[in-house]
Every structure is written in C-alpha cells, then in structure tokens.
Amino acid sequence: MGTTANGTSAATDKATSTSNGNATVDKGVDFANYFCTYAFLYHQKEMLSDRVRMDAYYNSVFNNKHHFIGKTVLDVGTGSGILAIWCAQTGAKKVYAVEATKMAEHARQLVKSNNLHDVVEVIEGSIEDITLPEKVDVIISEWMGYFLLRESMFDSVICARDRWLKPTGVMYPSHARMWLAPIRSGLADQKMSDYEGCMDDWHGFVNETNTYYGVDMSVLTKPFSEEQKKYYLQNSVWNNLHPNQVVGTCAILKEIDCLTVTVEDIFKIEASISLTITKEDTRLCGFGGWFDVHFNGRKENPAECEVELTTAPSVDDGTHWGQQVFLLHPPVRVNEKDEVLVNFSMSRSEENHRLMNVDLGFQIKLSSGKMLAPVRNKFYIE
C-alpha cells in the first residue's frame, strides 16, 4: 500500500494484453478503482504514521547525503510530498515530485510552507504522460503494496526509470525480496466457522422461501457456496503476525533488483521452496507472506549506510502492510523437522491488474521420510 501510483504504464498495458489476453487498461476505470483512494489526506496520514516505513526512508536519505547533495531527483507518486521534501532538505539541487491525483495540490502547499518551492516542483499527472526537462540522478518512490506487488505501482516506477534515470543513476529503494513461511493461526478456525455459519443461514433462507413463498431456491446452493468459499476461505487475509506464530523456516520467493527488473519479470512470480518445521507437535494453519526492501545504492555508487525496511512478523506493532496470510482448511498437524515442499505461483487478476491470484501447492515430507498427499489451493489477494 505505497504512495500514489501513476496510471498504467505502456509496459503494463502491453504485458496485460500479451500475457493473458486482456485489453489495455482503461485509465478512467483504473483511476476510479485505485487512484482516488490516495487523494484523501486520511489515507496519507495512515502511511505517514507508520514509523517503520517513515524511519527507513528518512534514514536512507539523510544517512546517504552523497546520493542527494547537488543531485536531481524524481519522486514517483509523491503523495503528501514528504519524500521530495526530505530530498531537498538533504541538499538536492532539484526535485520533481510527480503525483497523479489532486493530492498534488496539498503537496504543493506543504512544499511552499516549508520554503522549498525553489527546489521541489510538484507535477500533477501520471509518470507515463508527463515530460521532464532533464534526466535525473535518483528515483525515489514508496511503491510497495500488500505482499509487495499488489497494486502494481512498481510498473510506473520501472517506466520512470527507463524514461528518466541517468545511466549512472540510483534507485531508492534499490532491492526488494518476497518471503513465505509456515504459520499457525486461530484465523483458520474463525474463517471456517464464519463460512459454516453463512451456509447455515442460507439453508434456513431456502427453507423459509420454499415454505412461505412456494419457490425452491436450492438450485442456487452450490453457486452460493462457491461464492462464500471464495470470500471466507480463499481470500488471503491481511494480518499482523507475531513471530511466535511462525512455526518453521522462511524462504525467499523472489528477489528484485530495482535497477534492472522489467515488468515482464514481475508479471508472474513462481518459486519452489522448502520450509522446515521448527516447532514440536503444532498445527500448520497456513502460510504468511511478507517483503523487505533495501536502500543499498548501486555497485558503482553504493550507499554509505545501507538501510532495510522489513514487514516481517514483529513483536511490536509492525507496519501498515502487515503480512499476507494464506489459510489452510483444514489445518495440518506437523512436527519438528517435518519438511514442507511448496510450489508458489502469483499472477495478476484478469479482471483487475492491480489484484493478484495465487496458486499455492504443497506436500509434507515427515521427519520419518514418509510423504503425505499433495495439497493445492487457490487464493486471491484483493
């Protein structure tokens, strides 16, 4: 849930149409479904109140002044404008702060009230449509969505990089990783109970409709059940997990170099990983996914102070991103040293390129060597 993205990039449109047969994204629909949310100050406040997020960006900028002093910077999806302001405060010569929504007006006011309007230029428009007078030394953006890639804002950052970053330029952040781990959670039981309660209510509705109005609705029971299964059991859940809920080792699903990655590289994420259970006699209730990003500069121009922003399970409040949880129904009993072999695939929804579909298959190899039957689940990140 990063700061405001900029309309769908040409690269996104092309990838959408060639990879899954969809027509190019309608920018008007995209704005109504996505961008408008970020035009409200309450939403900006939520992100600005995330201390983990704010500290990481603040420290990465002010502890790496050599990347900013006397340099030209592009802030993609500036939102309130705070990243652009920090870049100017640390010594940037010029900052172009691009914002697709009317939040640009607030950003412009904030920049002026902090006496930085001679350095920071707020531009209202999508990064795909605007034109800058020069190439930039640094691109900074808070583009990360739930489980890193939901919202597909990174497409716009890639577009900005390819159009406006100098060959020697630096990306902030420079790298990103996606993680997955086995978890235990009472949410699995709660969601199943919610689904069963919903079906009990449906059956009562069918009986009453037949009794009082003489219409048998039972033919709709199966599609209603499938609809509710998706809502209660297949939609991934946003959650702030405690480290104690992680019952095994974690593994990297995807590593991204922001300087070289293409839209095609992130259009579909596929990985086969092995996770080892580290708790005795526990329940595998699902899998928790999170991400981290790093501010390392580039090989030829490294950061003097490398900074990590992680959304891993935390004993504190964590971040507004939390973790993406994929629940199993029913949970599986596991033990220490059991191995969970996971095949993971995440692709963009055909209905909305900013949402994700996940295929998650796994097979448990017991510490005795016995293999349990493979399980396959489909989830939706909406």
mmCIF file of C-alpha atoms in Angstrom:
data_model
loop_
_atom_site.group_PDB
_atom_site.id
_atom_site.type_symbol
_atom_site.label_atom_id
_atom_site.label_comp_id
_atom_site.label_asym_id
_atom_site.label_seq_id
_atom_site.Cartn_x
_atom_site.Cartn_y
_atom_site.Cartn_z
ATOM 1 C CA MET A 1 0.000 0.000 0.000
ATOM 2 C CA GLY A 2 2.507 2.562 -1.203
ATOM 3 C CA THR A 3 2.056 6.206 -2.025
ATOM 4 C CA THR A 4 0.063 7.050 -5.076
ATOM 5 C CA ALA A 5 0.922 5.228 -8.267
ATOM 6 C CA ASN A 6 0.678 6.852 -11.643
ATOM 7 C CA GLY A 7 -1.709 5.473 -14.292
ATOM 8 C CA THR A 8 -0.985 2.232 -16.016
ATOM 9 C CA SER A 9 2.289 2.276 -17.869
ATOM 10 C CA ALA A 10 2.594 1.419 -21.520
ATOM 11 C CA ALA A 11 4.678 -1.551 -20.421
ATOM 12 C CA THR A 12 1.833 -2.713 -18.187
ATOM 13 C CA ASP A 13 -0.708 -2.365 -20.965
ATOM 14 C CA LYS A 14 1.433 -4.369 -23.316
ATOM 15 C CA ALA A 15 2.149 -7.067 -20.746
ATOM 16 C CA THR A 16 -1.526 -7.302 -19.820
ATOM 17 C CA SER A 17 -2.657 -7.721 -23.392
ATOM 18 C CA THR A 18 0.060 -10.147 -24.476
ATOM 19 C CA SER A 19 0.390 -12.292 -21.347
ATOM 20 C CA ASN A 20 -3.241 -13.024 -20.559
ATOM 21 C CA GLY A 21 -5.212 -11.691 -23.493
ATOM 22 C CA ASN A 22 -6.767 -8.701 -21.776
ATOM 23 C CA ALA A 23 -7.408 -5.396 -23.489
ATOM 24 C CA THR A 24 -5.294 -2.456 -22.374
ATOM 25 C CA VAL A 25 -6.275 -0.950 -19.042
ATOM 26 C CA ASP A 26 -8.864 1.831 -19.108
ATOM 27 C CA LYS A 27 -7.259 4.717 -17.233
ATOM 28 C CA GLY A 28 -10.596 6.202 -16.208
ATOM 29 C CA VAL A 29 -11.698 2.935 -14.605
ATOM 30 C CA ASP A 30 -8.266 2.487 -13.066
ATOM 31 C CA PHE A 31 -8.444 5.948 -11.503
ATOM 32 C CA ALA A 32 -11.907 5.312 -10.097
ATOM 33 C CA ASN A 33 -10.925 1.934 -8.653
ATOM 34 C CA TYR A 34 -7.485 2.781 -7.337
ATOM 35 C CA PHE A 35 -6.031 6.283 -7.520
ATOM 36 C CA CYS A 36 -8.948 8.104 -5.925
ATOM 37 C CA THR A 37 -8.219 6.468 -2.566
ATOM 38 C CA TYR A 38 -4.859 8.196 -2.363
ATOM 39 C CA ALA A 39 -6.363 11.624 -2.976
ATOM 40 C CA PHE A 40 -7.591 11.752 0.633
ATOM 41 C CA LEU A 41 -5.449 13.051 3.484
ATOM 42 C CA TYR A 42 -6.730 10.376 5.892
ATOM 43 C CA HIS A 43 -5.090 7.737 3.712
ATOM 44 C CA GLN A 44 -1.839 9.680 3.539
ATOM 45 C CA LYS A 45 -1.950 10.080 7.327
ATOM 46 C CA GLU A 46 -2.138 6.294 7.767
ATOM 47 C CA MET A 47 1.077 5.845 5.817
ATOM 48 C CA LEU A 48 2.786 8.837 7.400
ATOM 49 C CA SER A 49 2.010 7.361 10.831
ATOM 50 C CA ASP A 50 3.842 4.116 10.007
ATOM 51 C CA ARG A 51 7.060 4.669 11.955
ATOM 52 C CA VAL A 52 8.888 1.689 10.454
ATOM 53 C CA ARG A 53 8.175 2.975 6.966
ATOM 54 C CA MET A 54 8.987 6.582 7.791
ATOM 55 C CA ASP A 55 12.201 5.835 9.690
ATOM 56 C CA ALA A 56 13.538 3.640 6.885
ATOM 57 C CA TYR A 57 13.053 6.290 4.223
ATOM 58 C CA TYR A 58 14.241 9.117 6.481
ATOM 59 C CA ASN A 59 17.411 7.250 7.450
ATOM 60 C CA SER A 60 18.128 6.132 3.903
ATOM 61 C CA VAL A 61 18.001 9.727 2.651
ATOM 62 C CA PHE A 62 19.751 11.587 5.471
ATOM 63 C CA ASN A 63 22.420 8.928 6.028
ATOM 64 C CA ASN A 64 23.329 8.815 2.330
ATOM 65 C CA LYS A 65 23.627 12.507 1.537
ATOM 66 C CA HIS A 66 26.247 11.850 -1.144
ATOM 67 C CA HIS A 67 23.442 10.475 -3.327
ATOM 68 C CA PHE A 68 21.410 13.684 -2.989
ATOM 69 C CA ILE A 69 23.641 16.738 -2.475
ATOM 70 C CA GLY A 70 23.670 18.724 -5.695
ATOM 71 C CA LYS A 71 21.694 15.990 -7.489
ATOM 72 C CA THR A 72 18.445 15.901 -9.455
ATOM 73 C CA VAL A 73 15.748 13.653 -8.001
ATOM 74 C CA LEU A 74 12.434 12.237 -9.258
ATOM 75 C CA ASP A 75 9.825 11.217 -6.658
ATOM 76 C CA VAL A 76 7.293 8.887 -8.300
ATOM 77 C CA GLY A 77 3.888 9.051 -6.628
ATOM 78 C CA THR A 78 4.868 11.775 -4.193
ATOM 79 C CA GLY A 79 1.574 11.741 -2.273
ATOM 80 C CA SER A 80 1.931 14.311 0.503
ATOM 81 C CA GLY A 81 5.368 15.239 -0.828
ATOM 82 C CA ILE A 82 7.338 14.252 2.245
ATOM 83 C CA LEU A 83 9.990 12.213 0.420
ATOM 84 C CA ALA A 84 10.563 15.074 -2.004
ATOM 85 C CA ILE A 85 10.892 17.464 0.945
ATOM 86 C CA TRP A 86 13.479 15.247 2.629
ATOM 87 C CA CYS A 87 15.488 15.032 -0.584
ATOM 88 C CA ALA A 88 15.504 18.828 -0.816
ATOM 89 C CA GLN A 89 16.409 19.212 2.853
ATOM 90 C CA THR A 90 19.381 16.921 2.434
ATOM 91 C CA GLY A 91 20.777 19.035 -0.393
ATOM 92 C CA ALA A 92 19.226 18.014 -3.710
ATOM 93 C CA LYS A 93 19.589 20.627 -6.444
ATOM 94 C CA LYS A 94 16.177 19.858 -7.986
ATOM 95 C CA VAL A 95 13.328 17.501 -7.096
ATOM 96 C CA TYR A 96 10.496 16.630 -9.467
ATOM 97 C CA ALA A 97 7.581 15.345 -7.367
ATOM 98 C CA VAL A 98 5.039 13.604 -9.616
ATOM 99 C CA GLU A 99 1.551 12.851 -8.309
ATOM 100 C CA ALA A 100 -1.404 11.511 -10.313
ATOM 101 C CA THR A 101 -4.185 12.775 -8.013
ATOM 102 C CA LYS A 102 -5.375 16.064 -6.545
ATOM 103 C CA MET A 103 -3.131 15.273 -3.580
ATOM 104 C CA ALA A 104 -0.620 17.197 -5.680
ATOM 105 C CA GLU A 105 -2.311 20.410 -4.519
ATOM 106 C CA HIS A 106 -1.681 19.505 -0.877
ATOM 107 C CA ALA A 107 1.905 18.513 -1.683
ATOM 108 C CA ARG A 108 2.460 21.867 -3.379
ATOM 109 C CA GLN A 109 1.151 23.691 -0.292
ATOM 110 C CA LEU A 110 3.350 21.613 2.004
ATOM 111 C CA VAL A 111 6.443 22.268 -0.088
ATOM 112 C CA LYS A 112 5.773 26.014 -0.120
ATOM 113 C CA SER A 113 5.101 26.186 3.619
ATOM 114 C CA ASN A 114 8.486 24.522 4.200
ATOM 115 C CA ASN A 115 10.190 27.119 1.953
ATOM 116 C CA LEU A 116 11.341 24.527 -0.570
ATOM 117 C CA HIS A 117 9.322 25.606 -3.611
ATOM 118 C CA ASP A 118 12.510 26.815 -5.337
ATOM 119 C CA VAL A 119 13.846 23.235 -5.239
ATOM 120 C CA VAL A 120 10.776 20.968 -5.325
ATOM 121 C CA GLU A 121 8.494 21.126 -8.330
ATOM 122 C CA VAL A 122 5.204 19.270 -7.869
ATOM 123 C CA ILE A 123 3.799 17.950 -11.139
ATOM 124 C CA GLU A 124 0.222 16.660 -11.281
ATOM 125 C CA GLY A 125 -0.063 13.832 -13.791
ATOM 126 C CA SER A 126 0.896 10.244 -14.437
ATOM 127 C CA ILE A 127 4.562 9.403 -14.897
ATOM 128 C CA GLU A 128 3.709 7.803 -18.238
ATOM 129 C CA ASP A 129 2.304 11.070 -19.570
ATOM 130 C CA ILE A 130 4.443 13.832 -18.098
ATOM 131 C CA THR A 131 7.669 15.152 -19.589
ATOM 132 C CA LEU A 132 10.683 16.292 -17.585
ATOM 133 C CA PRO A 133 13.232 18.795 -18.863
ATOM 134 C CA GLU A 134 16.158 16.562 -17.893
ATOM 135 C CA LYS A 135 17.280 13.132 -16.763
ATOM 136 C CA VAL A 136 17.653 12.536 -13.022
ATOM 137 C CA ASP A 137 20.348 11.146 -10.733
ATOM 138 C CA VAL A 138 17.973 9.479 -8.264
ATOM 139 C CA ILE A 139 14.484 7.988 -8.408
ATOM 140 C CA ILE A 140 12.792 7.648 -5.039
ATOM 141 C CA SER A 141 9.359 6.116 -4.512
ATOM 142 C CA GLU A 142 7.328 4.296 -1.920
ATOM 143 C CA TRP A 143 5.634 1.952 -4.366
ATOM 144 C CA MET A 144 5.173 -1.195 -2.284
ATOM 145 C CA GLY A 145 1.716 -2.732 -1.932
ATOM 146 C CA TYR A 146 0.427 -5.587 0.199
ATOM 147 C CA PHE A 147 2.789 -8.554 -0.267
ATOM 148 C CA LEU A 148 4.971 -6.146 -2.234
ATOM 149 C CA LEU A 149 3.347 -6.303 -5.665
ATOM 150 C CA ARG A 150 -0.374 -5.801 -5.061
ATOM 151 C CA GLU A 151 -1.454 -2.526 -6.713
ATOM 152 C CA SER A 152 1.167 -2.939 -9.485
ATOM 153 C CA MET A 153 2.566 0.529 -8.799
ATOM 154 C CA PHE A 154 6.077 -0.729 -9.427
ATOM 155 C CA ASP A 155 5.220 -0.750 -13.146
ATOM 156 C CA SER A 156 5.130 3.050 -13.057
ATOM 157 C CA VAL A 157 8.468 3.213 -11.238
ATOM 158 C CA ILE A 158 10.018 0.968 -13.887
ATOM 159 C CA CYS A 159 8.557 3.227 -16.568
ATOM 160 C CA ALA A 160 10.049 6.279 -14.829
ATOM 161 C CA ARG A 161 13.416 4.557 -14.549
ATOM 162 C CA ASP A 162 13.515 3.637 -18.223
ATOM 163 C CA ARG A 163 12.484 7.142 -19.306
ATOM 164 C CA TRP A 164 14.257 9.462 -16.909
ATOM 165 C CA LEU A 165 17.059 7.844 -14.882
ATOM 166 C CA LYS A 166 20.623 8.579 -15.961
ATOM 167 C CA PRO A 167 22.780 5.517 -16.797
ATOM 168 C CA THR A 168 24.681 6.166 -13.552
ATOM 169 C CA GLY A 169 21.528 6.804 -11.522
ATOM 170 C CA VAL A 170 20.428 5.291 -8.207
ATOM 171 C CA MET A 171 17.096 3.759 -7.191
ATOM 172 C CA TYR A 172 15.559 4.288 -3.732
ATOM 173 C CA PRO A 173 14.842 1.539 -2.742
ATOM 174 C CA SER A 174 17.396 -0.432 -4.739
ATOM 175 C CA HIS A 175 16.329 -4.016 -3.998
ATOM 176 C CA ALA A 176 13.284 -5.969 -2.784
ATOM 177 C CA ARG A 177 12.504 -9.509 -1.641
ATOM 178 C CA MET A 178 9.353 -11.558 -1.086
ATOM 179 C CA TRP A 179 9.233 -14.162 1.713
ATOM 180 C CA LEU A 180 6.995 -17.076 2.742
ATOM 181 C CA ALA A 181 6.852 -19.063 5.995
ATOM 182 C CA PRO A 182 4.592 -21.705 7.613
ATOM 183 C CA ILE A 183 2.345 -20.307 10.350
ATOM 184 C CA ARG A 184 -0.238 -21.235 12.974
ATOM 185 C CA SER A 185 -3.252 -19.004 13.481
ATOM 186 C CA GLY A 186 -6.699 -19.137 15.007
ATOM 187 C CA LEU A 187 -7.931 -17.270 11.944
ATOM 188 C CA ALA A 188 -8.232 -20.565 10.078
ATOM 189 C CA ASP A 189 -10.830 -21.857 12.552
ATOM 190 C CA GLN A 190 -12.578 -18.485 12.656
ATOM 191 C CA LYS A 191 -12.918 -18.238 8.880
ATOM 192 C CA MET A 192 -14.245 -21.792 8.621
ATOM 193 C CA SER A 193 -16.753 -21.076 11.377
ATOM 194 C CA ASP A 194 -17.838 -17.914 9.549
ATOM 195 C CA TYR A 195 -18.323 -19.868 6.331
ATOM 196 C CA GLU A 196 -20.307 -22.641 8.027
ATOM 197 C CA GLY A 197 -22.497 -20.075 9.796
ATOM 198 C CA CYS A 198 -23.146 -18.362 6.475
ATOM 199 C CA MET A 199 -24.194 -21.677 4.894
ATOM 200 C CA ASP A 200 -26.476 -22.495 7.845
ATOM 201 C CA ASP A 201 -28.148 -19.137 7.310
ATOM 202 C CA TRP A 202 -28.540 -19.904 3.590
ATOM 203 C CA HIS A 203 -30.200 -23.246 4.249
ATOM 204 C CA GLY A 204 -32.640 -21.532 6.607
ATOM 205 C CA PHE A 205 -33.340 -18.952 3.898
ATOM 206 C CA VAL A 206 -34.005 -21.679 1.314
ATOM 207 C CA ASN A 207 -36.430 -23.466 3.632
ATOM 208 C CA GLU A 208 -38.320 -20.285 4.527
ATOM 209 C CA THR A 209 -38.580 -19.156 0.917
ATOM 210 C CA ASN A 210 -39.997 -22.530 -0.056
ATOM 211 C CA THR A 211 -42.401 -22.660 2.894
ATOM 212 C CA TYR A 212 -43.739 -19.097 2.715
ATOM 213 C CA TYR A 213 -43.470 -18.256 -0.972
ATOM 214 C CA GLY A 214 -43.519 -21.610 -2.763
ATOM 215 C CA VAL A 215 -40.197 -21.143 -4.566
ATOM 216 C CA ASP A 216 -37.426 -23.727 -4.226
ATOM 217 C CA MET A 217 -34.082 -21.853 -4.168
ATOM 218 C CA SER A 218 -31.935 -24.948 -3.559
ATOM 219 C CA VAL A 219 -30.611 -24.950 -7.126
ATOM 220 C CA LEU A 220 -28.580 -21.864 -6.124
ATOM 221 C CA THR A 221 -26.989 -23.527 -3.093
ATOM 222 C CA LYS A 222 -23.868 -24.681 -4.968
ATOM 223 C CA PRO A 223 -23.042 -21.313 -6.588
ATOM 224 C CA PHE A 224 -23.783 -19.540 -3.288
ATOM 225 C CA SER A 225 -21.432 -21.933 -1.508
ATOM 226 C CA GLU A 226 -18.685 -21.332 -4.068
ATOM 227 C CA GLU A 227 -19.148 -17.582 -3.747
ATOM 228 C CA GLN A 228 -18.884 -17.703 0.033
ATOM 229 C CA LYS A 229 -15.946 -20.122 -0.033
ATOM 230 C CA LYS A 230 -14.013 -17.598 -2.086
ATOM 231 C CA TYR A 231 -14.934 -14.796 0.326
ATOM 232 C CA TYR A 232 -14.249 -16.641 3.595
ATOM 233 C CA LEU A 233 -11.758 -19.366 2.700
ATOM 234 C CA GLN A 234 -9.854 -18.362 -0.438
ATOM 235 C CA ASN A 235 -9.269 -14.659 0.010
ATOM 236 C CA SER A 236 -5.887 -14.087 1.597
ATOM 237 C CA VAL A 237 -6.076 -12.230 4.898
ATOM 238 C CA TRP A 238 -4.190 -9.123 5.983
ATOM 239 C CA ASN A 239 -2.787 -9.729 9.462
ATOM 240 C CA ASN A 240 -0.080 -8.601 11.875
ATOM 241 C CA LEU A 241 1.530 -11.890 12.851
ATOM 242 C CA HIS A 242 3.605 -12.362 15.996
ATOM 243 C CA PRO A 243 6.961 -14.132 15.461
ATOM 244 C CA ASN A 244 5.724 -16.963 17.703
ATOM 245 C CA GLN A 245 3.089 -17.754 15.066
ATOM 246 C CA VAL A 246 5.805 -18.668 12.594
ATOM 247 C CA VAL A 247 6.311 -22.433 13.007
ATOM 248 C CA GLY A 248 9.176 -23.025 10.599
ATOM 249 C CA THR A 249 11.914 -21.556 8.488
ATOM 250 C CA CYS A 250 11.143 -18.846 5.942
ATOM 251 C CA ALA A 251 12.334 -18.732 2.346
ATOM 252 C CA ILE A 252 12.673 -16.161 -0.412
ATOM 253 C CA LEU A 253 10.113 -16.346 -3.212
ATOM 254 C CA LYS A 254 11.534 -13.544 -5.339
ATOM 255 C CA GLU A 255 14.495 -11.164 -5.325
ATOM 256 C CA ILE A 256 14.261 -7.921 -7.289
ATOM 257 C CA ASP A 257 16.975 -5.538 -8.411
ATOM 258 C CA CYS A 258 15.074 -2.286 -8.958
ATOM 259 C CA LEU A 259 17.737 -1.045 -11.348
ATOM 260 C CA THR A 260 17.365 -3.876 -13.868
ATOM 261 C CA VAL A 261 13.983 -5.581 -13.326
ATOM 262 C CA THR A 262 11.367 -5.416 -16.099
ATOM 263 C CA VAL A 263 7.572 -5.505 -15.915
ATOM 264 C CA GLU A 264 7.685 -8.944 -17.514
ATOM 265 C CA ASP A 265 9.927 -10.150 -14.666
ATOM 266 C CA ILE A 266 7.250 -9.368 -12.070
ATOM 267 C CA PHE A 267 4.151 -10.117 -14.105
ATOM 268 C CA LYS A 268 4.144 -13.662 -12.717
ATOM 269 C CA ILE A 269 6.069 -14.830 -9.654
ATOM 270 C CA GLU A 270 6.894 -18.548 -9.490
ATOM 271 C CA ALA A 271 9.001 -20.373 -6.927
ATOM 272 C CA SER A 272 9.608 -23.837 -5.481
ATOM 273 C CA ILE A 273 10.851 -23.664 -1.892
ATOM 274 C CA SER A 274 11.433 -25.917 1.092
ATOM 275 C CA LEU A 275 10.340 -24.913 4.604
ATOM 276 C CA THR A 276 11.361 -26.871 7.704
ATOM 277 C CA ILE A 277 9.031 -27.046 10.715
ATOM 278 C CA THR A 278 10.804 -25.890 13.881
ATOM 279 C CA LYS A 279 8.011 -26.358 16.467
ATOM 280 C CA GLU A 280 7.062 -29.592 18.193
ATOM 281 C CA ASP A 281 3.587 -31.042 17.584
ATOM 282 C CA THR A 282 1.855 -27.992 16.152
ATOM 283 C CA ARG A 283 -0.703 -27.099 13.514
ATOM 284 C CA LEU A 284 0.205 -25.817 10.091
ATOM 285 C CA CYS A 285 -2.671 -23.377 9.608
ATOM 286 C CA GLY A 286 -1.335 -21.686 6.503
ATOM 287 C CA PHE A 287 1.469 -19.571 5.153
ATOM 288 C CA GLY A 288 2.449 -15.987 5.899
ATOM 289 C CA GLY A 289 3.955 -13.793 3.204
ATOM 290 C CA TRP A 290 5.850 -10.524 3.639
ATOM 291 C CA PHE A 291 8.506 -8.412 1.955
ATOM 292 C CA ASP A 292 11.522 -6.277 2.647
ATOM 293 C CA VAL A 293 13.190 -3.551 0.614
ATOM 294 C CA HIS A 294 16.759 -2.291 0.804
ATOM 295 C CA PHE A 295 18.455 1.023 0.176
ATOM 296 C CA ASN A 296 21.897 -0.098 -0.962
ATOM 297 C CA GLY A 297 22.660 2.276 -3.819
ATOM 298 C CA ARG A 298 24.309 0.589 -6.785
ATOM 299 C CA LYS A 299 27.542 -1.350 -7.209
ATOM 300 C CA GLU A 300 29.363 1.609 -8.754
ATOM 301 C CA ASN A 301 27.900 4.057 -6.222
ATOM 302 C CA PRO A 302 26.992 2.191 -3.024
ATOM 303 C CA ALA A 303 25.163 3.571 -0.036
ATOM 304 C CA GLU A 304 27.362 4.710 2.811
ATOM 305 C CA CYS A 305 24.652 3.488 5.208
ATOM 306 C CA GLU A 306 22.569 0.565 3.964
ATOM 307 C CA VAL A 307 19.004 0.607 5.285
ATOM 308 C CA GLU A 308 16.406 -2.194 5.362
ATOM 309 C CA LEU A 309 12.640 -1.795 5.590
ATOM 310 C CA THR A 310 11.049 -5.098 6.567
ATOM 311 C CA THR A 311 7.421 -6.095 7.013
ATOM 312 C CA ALA A 312 8.260 -9.415 8.702
ATOM 313 C CA PRO A 313 6.254 -10.549 11.758
ATOM 314 C CA SER A 314 7.160 -8.326 14.683
ATOM 315 C CA VAL A 315 6.729 -8.237 18.455
ATOM 316 C CA ASP A 316 5.867 -4.549 18.059
ATOM 317 C CA ASP A 317 3.031 -3.038 16.052
ATOM 318 C CA GLY A 318 4.749 -3.806 12.765
ATOM 319 C CA THR A 319 3.848 -1.853 9.637
ATOM 320 C CA HIS A 320 0.609 -0.896 7.938
ATOM 321 C CA TRP A 321 1.427 -3.559 5.341
ATOM 322 C CA GLY A 322 1.378 -6.370 7.905
ATOM 323 C CA GLN A 323 1.605 -9.836 6.386
ATOM 324 C CA GLN A 324 -0.460 -11.592 3.745
ATOM 325 C CA VAL A 325 -1.856 -14.823 5.202
ATOM 326 C CA PHE A 326 -2.954 -17.827 3.143
ATOM 327 C CA LEU A 327 -5.059 -20.068 5.396
ATOM 328 C CA LEU A 328 -5.494 -23.841 5.093
ATOM 329 C CA HIS A 329 -8.839 -25.557 5.564
ATOM 330 C CA PRO A 330 -8.413 -27.804 7.441
ATOM 331 C CA PRO A 331 -5.062 -27.138 9.147
ATOM 332 C CA VAL A 332 -2.480 -29.948 9.115
ATOM 333 C CA ARG A 333 -0.763 -31.440 12.158
ATOM 334 C CA VAL A 334 3.047 -31.214 11.806
ATOM 335 C CA ASN A 335 6.094 -31.796 13.957
ATOM 336 C CA GLU A 336 9.644 -30.541 14.311
ATOM 337 C CA LYS A 337 11.911 -31.400 11.338
ATOM 338 C CA ASP A 338 8.990 -32.105 9.010
ATOM 339 C CA GLU A 339 9.642 -30.532 5.612
ATOM 340 C CA VAL A 340 7.040 -28.569 3.655
ATOM 341 C CA LEU A 341 7.708 -28.501 -0.087
ATOM 342 C CA VAL A 342 5.914 -25.526 -1.612
ATOM 343 C CA ASN A 343 5.146 -24.628 -5.211
ATOM 344 C CA PHE A 344 4.077 -20.991 -5.374
ATOM 345 C CA SER A 345 2.693 -19.015 -8.287
ATOM 346 C CA MET A 346 1.286 -15.461 -8.212
ATOM 347 C CA SER A 347 -0.121 -13.663 -11.235
ATOM 348 C CA ARG A 348 -2.285 -10.622 -11.889
ATOM 349 C CA SER A 349 -6.056 -10.880 -11.914
ATOM 350 C CA GLU A 350 -7.539 -10.755 -15.386
ATOM 351 C CA GLU A 351 -10.366 -8.546 -14.058
ATOM 352 C CA ASN A 352 -8.097 -6.019 -12.323
ATOM 353 C CA HIS A 353 -4.358 -5.905 -12.992
ATOM 354 C CA ARG A 354 -3.735 -4.384 -9.540
ATOM 355 C CA LEU A 355 -5.046 -7.505 -7.744
ATOM 356 C CA MET A 356 -3.368 -10.914 -7.555
ATOM 357 C CA ASN A 357 -4.267 -14.587 -7.908
ATOM 358 C CA VAL A 358 -2.144 -17.139 -6.073
ATOM 359 C CA ASP A 359 -1.790 -20.877 -6.678
ATOM 360 C CA LEU A 360 -0.160 -22.492 -3.655
ATOM 361 C CA GLY A 361 0.557 -26.193 -3.675
ATOM 362 C CA PHE A 362 2.468 -28.071 -1.014
ATOM 363 C CA GLN A 363 3.460 -31.535 0.119
ATOM 364 C CA ILE A 364 4.698 -32.506 3.565
ATOM 365 C CA LYS A 365 7.658 -34.808 3.992
ATOM 366 C CA LEU A 366 7.577 -36.171 7.531
ATOM 367 C CA SER A 367 10.811 -36.451 9.507
ATOM 368 C CA SER A 368 10.404 -40.225 9.104
ATOM 369 C CA GLY A 369 10.717 -39.800 5.341
ATOM 370 C CA LYS A 370 7.058 -40.526 4.560
ATOM 371 C CA MET A 371 5.428 -38.203 2.019
ATOM 372 C CA LEU A 372 1.853 -37.040 2.651
ATOM 373 C CA ALA A 373 -0.589 -36.447 -0.174
ATOM 374 C CA PRO A 374 -0.026 -33.165 -2.056
ATOM 375 C CA VAL A 375 -2.451 -30.280 -1.457
ATOM 376 C CA ARG A 376 -3.283 -27.458 -3.868
ATOM 377 C CA ASN A 377 -5.095 -24.216 -3.056
ATOM 378 C CA LYS A 378 -6.119 -21.102 -4.959
ATOM 379 C CA PHE A 379 -6.123 -17.729 -3.199
ATOM 380 C CA TYR A 380 -6.971 -14.162 -4.102
ATOM 381 C CA ILE A 381 -5.155 -11.019 -2.936
ATOM 382 C CA GLU A 382 -7.884 -8.389 -3.216
#
